[in-house]
Coordinates of C-alpha atoms in Angstrom, one line a residue:
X1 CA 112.1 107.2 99.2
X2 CA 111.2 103.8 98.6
X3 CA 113.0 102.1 101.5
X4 CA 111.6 105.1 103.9
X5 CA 108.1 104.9 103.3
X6 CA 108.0 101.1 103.8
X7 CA 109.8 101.2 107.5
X8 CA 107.5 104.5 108.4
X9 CA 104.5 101.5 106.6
X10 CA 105.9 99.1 109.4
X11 CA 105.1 101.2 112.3
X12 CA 101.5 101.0 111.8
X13 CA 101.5 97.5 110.8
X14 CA 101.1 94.7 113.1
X15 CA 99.3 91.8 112.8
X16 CA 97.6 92.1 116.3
X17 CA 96.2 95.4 115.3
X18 CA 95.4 94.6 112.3
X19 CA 93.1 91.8 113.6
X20 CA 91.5 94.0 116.9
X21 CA 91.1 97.2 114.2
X22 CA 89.3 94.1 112.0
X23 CA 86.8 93.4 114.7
X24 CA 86.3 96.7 115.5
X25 CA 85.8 97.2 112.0
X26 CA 83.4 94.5 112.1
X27 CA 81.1 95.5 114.9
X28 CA 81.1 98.9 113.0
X29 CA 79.4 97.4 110.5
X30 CA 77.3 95.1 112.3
X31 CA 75.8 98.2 114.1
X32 CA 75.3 99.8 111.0
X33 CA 73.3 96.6 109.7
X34 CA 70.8 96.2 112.7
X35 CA 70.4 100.5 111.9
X36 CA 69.5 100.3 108.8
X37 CA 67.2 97.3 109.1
X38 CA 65.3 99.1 112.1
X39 CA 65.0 102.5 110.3
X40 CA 63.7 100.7 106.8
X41 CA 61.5 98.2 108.0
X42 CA 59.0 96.7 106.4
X43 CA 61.1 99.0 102.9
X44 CA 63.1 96.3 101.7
X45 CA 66.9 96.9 101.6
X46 CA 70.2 95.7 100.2
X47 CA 74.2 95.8 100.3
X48 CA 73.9 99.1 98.8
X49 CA 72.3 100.8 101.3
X50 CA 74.5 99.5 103.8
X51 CA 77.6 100.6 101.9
X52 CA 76.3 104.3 101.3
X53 CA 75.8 104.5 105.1
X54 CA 78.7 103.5 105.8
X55 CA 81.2 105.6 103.6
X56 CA 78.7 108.6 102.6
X57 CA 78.7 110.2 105.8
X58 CA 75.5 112.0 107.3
X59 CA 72.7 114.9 106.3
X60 CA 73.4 118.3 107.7
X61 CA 70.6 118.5 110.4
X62 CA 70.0 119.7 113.8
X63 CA 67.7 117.0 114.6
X64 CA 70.4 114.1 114.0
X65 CA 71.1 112.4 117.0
X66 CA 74.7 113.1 118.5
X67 CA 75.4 108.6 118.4
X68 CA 75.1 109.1 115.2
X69 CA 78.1 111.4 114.3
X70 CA 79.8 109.6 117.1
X71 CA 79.5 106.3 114.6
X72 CA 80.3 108.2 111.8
X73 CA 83.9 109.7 113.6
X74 CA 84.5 106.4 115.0
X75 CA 84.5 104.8 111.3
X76 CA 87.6 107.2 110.9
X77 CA 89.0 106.9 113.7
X78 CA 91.2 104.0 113.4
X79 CA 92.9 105.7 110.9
X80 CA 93.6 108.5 113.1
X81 CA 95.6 105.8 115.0
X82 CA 97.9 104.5 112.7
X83 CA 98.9 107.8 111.4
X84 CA 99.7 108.5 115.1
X85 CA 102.0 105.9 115.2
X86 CA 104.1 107.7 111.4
X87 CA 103.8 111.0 113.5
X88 CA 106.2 110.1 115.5
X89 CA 108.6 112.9 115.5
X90 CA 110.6 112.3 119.0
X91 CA 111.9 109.0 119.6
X92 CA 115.0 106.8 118.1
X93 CA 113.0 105.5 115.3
X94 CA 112.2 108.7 113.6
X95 CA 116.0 110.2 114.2
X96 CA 117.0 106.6 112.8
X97 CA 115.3 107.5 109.8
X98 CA 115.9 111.0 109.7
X99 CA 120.0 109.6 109.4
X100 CA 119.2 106.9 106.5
X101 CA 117.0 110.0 104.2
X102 CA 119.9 112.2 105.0
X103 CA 117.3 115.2 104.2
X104 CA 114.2 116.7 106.6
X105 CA 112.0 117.4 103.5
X106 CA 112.2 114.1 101.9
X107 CA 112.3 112.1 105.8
X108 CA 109.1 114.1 105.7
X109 CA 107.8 113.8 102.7
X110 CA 108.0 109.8 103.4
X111 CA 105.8 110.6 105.9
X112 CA 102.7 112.0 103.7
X113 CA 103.3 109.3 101.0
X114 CA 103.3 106.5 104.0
X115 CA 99.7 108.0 105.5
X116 CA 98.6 108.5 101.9
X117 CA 99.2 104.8 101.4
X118 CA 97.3 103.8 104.7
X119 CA 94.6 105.8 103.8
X120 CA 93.9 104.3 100.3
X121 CA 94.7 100.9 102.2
X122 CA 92.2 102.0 105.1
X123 CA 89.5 102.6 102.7
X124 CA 89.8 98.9 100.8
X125 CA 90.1 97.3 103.8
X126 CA 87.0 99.9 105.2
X127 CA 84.5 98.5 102.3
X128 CA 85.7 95.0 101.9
X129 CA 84.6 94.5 105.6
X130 CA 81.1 96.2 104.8
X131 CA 80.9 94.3 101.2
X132 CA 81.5 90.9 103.3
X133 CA 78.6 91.9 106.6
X134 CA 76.7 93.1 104.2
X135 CA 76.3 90.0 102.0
X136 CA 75.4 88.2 105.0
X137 CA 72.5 90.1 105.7
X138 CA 71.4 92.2 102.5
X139 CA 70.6 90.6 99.2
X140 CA 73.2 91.8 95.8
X141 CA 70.6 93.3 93.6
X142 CA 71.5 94.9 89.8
X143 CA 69.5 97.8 91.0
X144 CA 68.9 99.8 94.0
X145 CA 66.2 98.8 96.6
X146 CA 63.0 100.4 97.2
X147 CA 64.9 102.1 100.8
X148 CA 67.3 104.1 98.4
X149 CA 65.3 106.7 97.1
X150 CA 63.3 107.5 100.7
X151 CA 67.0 107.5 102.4
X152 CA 68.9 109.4 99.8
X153 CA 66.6 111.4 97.8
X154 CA 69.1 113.7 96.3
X155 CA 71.4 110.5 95.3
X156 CA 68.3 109.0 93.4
X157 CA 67.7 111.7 91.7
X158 CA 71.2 111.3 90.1
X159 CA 69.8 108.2 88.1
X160 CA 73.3 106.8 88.5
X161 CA 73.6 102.8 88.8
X162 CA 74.9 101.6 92.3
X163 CA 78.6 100.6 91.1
X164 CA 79.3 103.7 89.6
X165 CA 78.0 106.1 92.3
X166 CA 79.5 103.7 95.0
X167 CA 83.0 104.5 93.5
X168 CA 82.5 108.0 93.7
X169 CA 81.6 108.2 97.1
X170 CA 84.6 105.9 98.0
X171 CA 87.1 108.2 95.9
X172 CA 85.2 111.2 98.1
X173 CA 85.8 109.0 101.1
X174 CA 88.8 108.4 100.1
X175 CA 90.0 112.0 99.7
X176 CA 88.3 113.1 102.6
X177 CA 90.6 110.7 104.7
X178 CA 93.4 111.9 103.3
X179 CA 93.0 115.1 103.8
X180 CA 92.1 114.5 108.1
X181 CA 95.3 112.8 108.1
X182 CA 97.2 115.5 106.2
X183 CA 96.0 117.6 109.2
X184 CA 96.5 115.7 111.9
X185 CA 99.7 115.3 111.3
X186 CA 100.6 119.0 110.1
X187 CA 99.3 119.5 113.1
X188 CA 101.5 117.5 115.6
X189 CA 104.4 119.5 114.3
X190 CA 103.0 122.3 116.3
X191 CA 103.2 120.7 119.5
X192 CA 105.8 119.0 121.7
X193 CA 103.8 115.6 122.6
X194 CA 102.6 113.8 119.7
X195 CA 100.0 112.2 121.4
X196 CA 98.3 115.0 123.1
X197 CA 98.1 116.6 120.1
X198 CA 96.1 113.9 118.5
X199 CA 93.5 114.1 120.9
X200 CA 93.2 117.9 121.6
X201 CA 92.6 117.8 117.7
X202 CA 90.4 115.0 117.6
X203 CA 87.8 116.5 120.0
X204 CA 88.1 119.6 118.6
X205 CA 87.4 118.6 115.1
X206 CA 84.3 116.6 116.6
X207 CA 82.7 119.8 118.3
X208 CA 83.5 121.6 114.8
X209 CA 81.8 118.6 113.0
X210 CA 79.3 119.0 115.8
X211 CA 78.2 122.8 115.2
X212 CA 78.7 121.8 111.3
X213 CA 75.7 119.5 112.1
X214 CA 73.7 122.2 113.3
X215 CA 74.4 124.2 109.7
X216 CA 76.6 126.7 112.1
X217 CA 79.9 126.6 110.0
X218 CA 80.6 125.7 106.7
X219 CA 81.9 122.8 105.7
X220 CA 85.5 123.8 105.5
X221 CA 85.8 124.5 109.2
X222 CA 84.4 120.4 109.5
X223 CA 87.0 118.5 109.0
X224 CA 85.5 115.1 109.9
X225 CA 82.9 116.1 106.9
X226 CA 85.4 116.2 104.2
X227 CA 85.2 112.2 103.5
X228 CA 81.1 113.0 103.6
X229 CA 79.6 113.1 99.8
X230 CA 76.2 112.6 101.3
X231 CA 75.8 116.2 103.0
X232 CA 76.8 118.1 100.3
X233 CA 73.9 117.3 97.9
X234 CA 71.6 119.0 100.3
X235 CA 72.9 122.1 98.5
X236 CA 71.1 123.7 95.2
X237 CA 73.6 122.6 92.8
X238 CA 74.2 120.3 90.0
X239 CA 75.8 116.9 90.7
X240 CA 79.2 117.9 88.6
X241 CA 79.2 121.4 90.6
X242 CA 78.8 119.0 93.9
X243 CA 81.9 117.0 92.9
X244 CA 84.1 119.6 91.7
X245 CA 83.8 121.4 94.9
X246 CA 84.5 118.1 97.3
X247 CA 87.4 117.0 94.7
X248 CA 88.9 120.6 94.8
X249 CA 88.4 121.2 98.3
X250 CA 89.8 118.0 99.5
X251 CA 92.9 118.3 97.3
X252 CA 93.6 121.6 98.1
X253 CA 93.2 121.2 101.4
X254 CA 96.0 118.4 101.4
X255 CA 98.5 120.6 99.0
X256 CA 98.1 123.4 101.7
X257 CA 99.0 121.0 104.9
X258 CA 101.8 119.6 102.6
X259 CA 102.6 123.4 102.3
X260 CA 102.8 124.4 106.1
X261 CA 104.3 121.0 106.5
X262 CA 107.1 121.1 104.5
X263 CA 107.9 124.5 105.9
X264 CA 107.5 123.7 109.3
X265 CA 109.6 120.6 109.7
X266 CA 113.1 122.8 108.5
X267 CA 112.7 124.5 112.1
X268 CA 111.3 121.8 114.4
X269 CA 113.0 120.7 117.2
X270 CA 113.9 117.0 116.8
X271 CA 116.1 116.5 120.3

């Protein structure tokens, strides 16, 4: 298993990409910096705002401008990328490893632990590249700023200190991108090209996240929402009730693709 999931690892991994999906990265978070500044001014601000925006995803309202959500998707879409490249499914590489694992279910099972992996990886590399724009603009305060509690009024009211509310929304975040990648790939193994499949999904999801926006559909039905912790505190609940639900939802969600997965691959055509 070992030995699989570190040449399904090598796929993604290149150090060209890794420096263009930096940058990219990087002007991410440089647009979320002049954002914030614009929308706060004269409120003063710091890292933690930046970091919340960034990884807590966005308020369930009609009147949120569609650039918006399009930021928000595009902070996961890089992901979405790499775990493209461990879908594989149809050329040499994959039938290469299929021969060394000897089984489908554990040559598949490679698979989820490799995009789990990039996922966790994703999401260090995801807030390190925040933590470091962010220090060059924002000041590193004990507390939160006096933006906080205008922006995220539920959060506040949580009365939780910036570290340990920042590491539960990046487990949520976390979770959540698991969870799109379970998908997205459970879902390539019901089509023939791989790469068509990725981006019939992909704009799907987004017209999904889309009407989820617009409090059409339940946040079940929005994938894109499921690394969000931000949206679901609009709801009349308390903050464990809030947490159980994303924790549960998101892991269940992931045990279900692994599921349909697991039973799809014993009858798909590798040829």
């Amino acid at each position: 298993m070992k030995e699989l999931v570190k040449l399904n690892l090598i796929l993604s991994f290149r150090w060209k990409l890794f420096l263009l999906v930096s940058g990219y990265l990087f002007l991410v978070a440089m647009a979320r910096v002049i954002l914030i500044a614009n929308e706060a001014e004269p409120v003063e601000v710091n890292i933690w705002d930046l970091l919340i925006q960034s990884q807590g995803g966005l308020k369930v309202d009609a009147t949120v401008q569609m650039w918006k959500y399009a930021g928000w998707v595009g902070a996961l879409a890089p992901l979405l990328f790499f775990s493209h490249h461990i879908a594989g499914l149809t050329h040499g590489y994959d039938l290469f490893l299929l021969s060394r694992s000897g089984s489908r279910s554990l040559w598949w099972s490679a698979k989820l632990v490799s995009v789990t992996i990039l996922a966790v990886l994703y999401g260090i590399w995801f807030l390190l590249i925040h933590c470091f724009v962010g220090i060059c603009f924002f000041s590193v305060e004990a507390g939160w700023s006096p933006y906080f509690s205008l922006a995220f009024p539920e959060l506040a009211q949580l009365h939780i200190k910036p570290w340990p509310l920042l590491g539960i929304i990046w487990v949520v975040f976390v979770l959540g991108l698991i969870s799109v990648t379970f998908a997205m790939l459970t879902t390539s193994l019901f089509f023939r090209n791989i790469t068509h499949a990725y981006v019939l999904v992909t704009v799907f999801l987004f017209g999904l996240g889309a009407m989820y926006l617009h409090g059409w559909i339940s946040k079940k039905l929005a994938l894109f929402f499921y690394p969000s912790l931000i949206d679901s505190f609009q709801q009349d609940r308390s903050s464990l009730q809030v947490l159980g639900d994303l924790f549960s939802m998101n892991i269940s969600f992931s045990l279900v693709c692994v599921m349909i997965s697991m039973i799809r691959i014993r009858r798909y055509n590798l040829s």
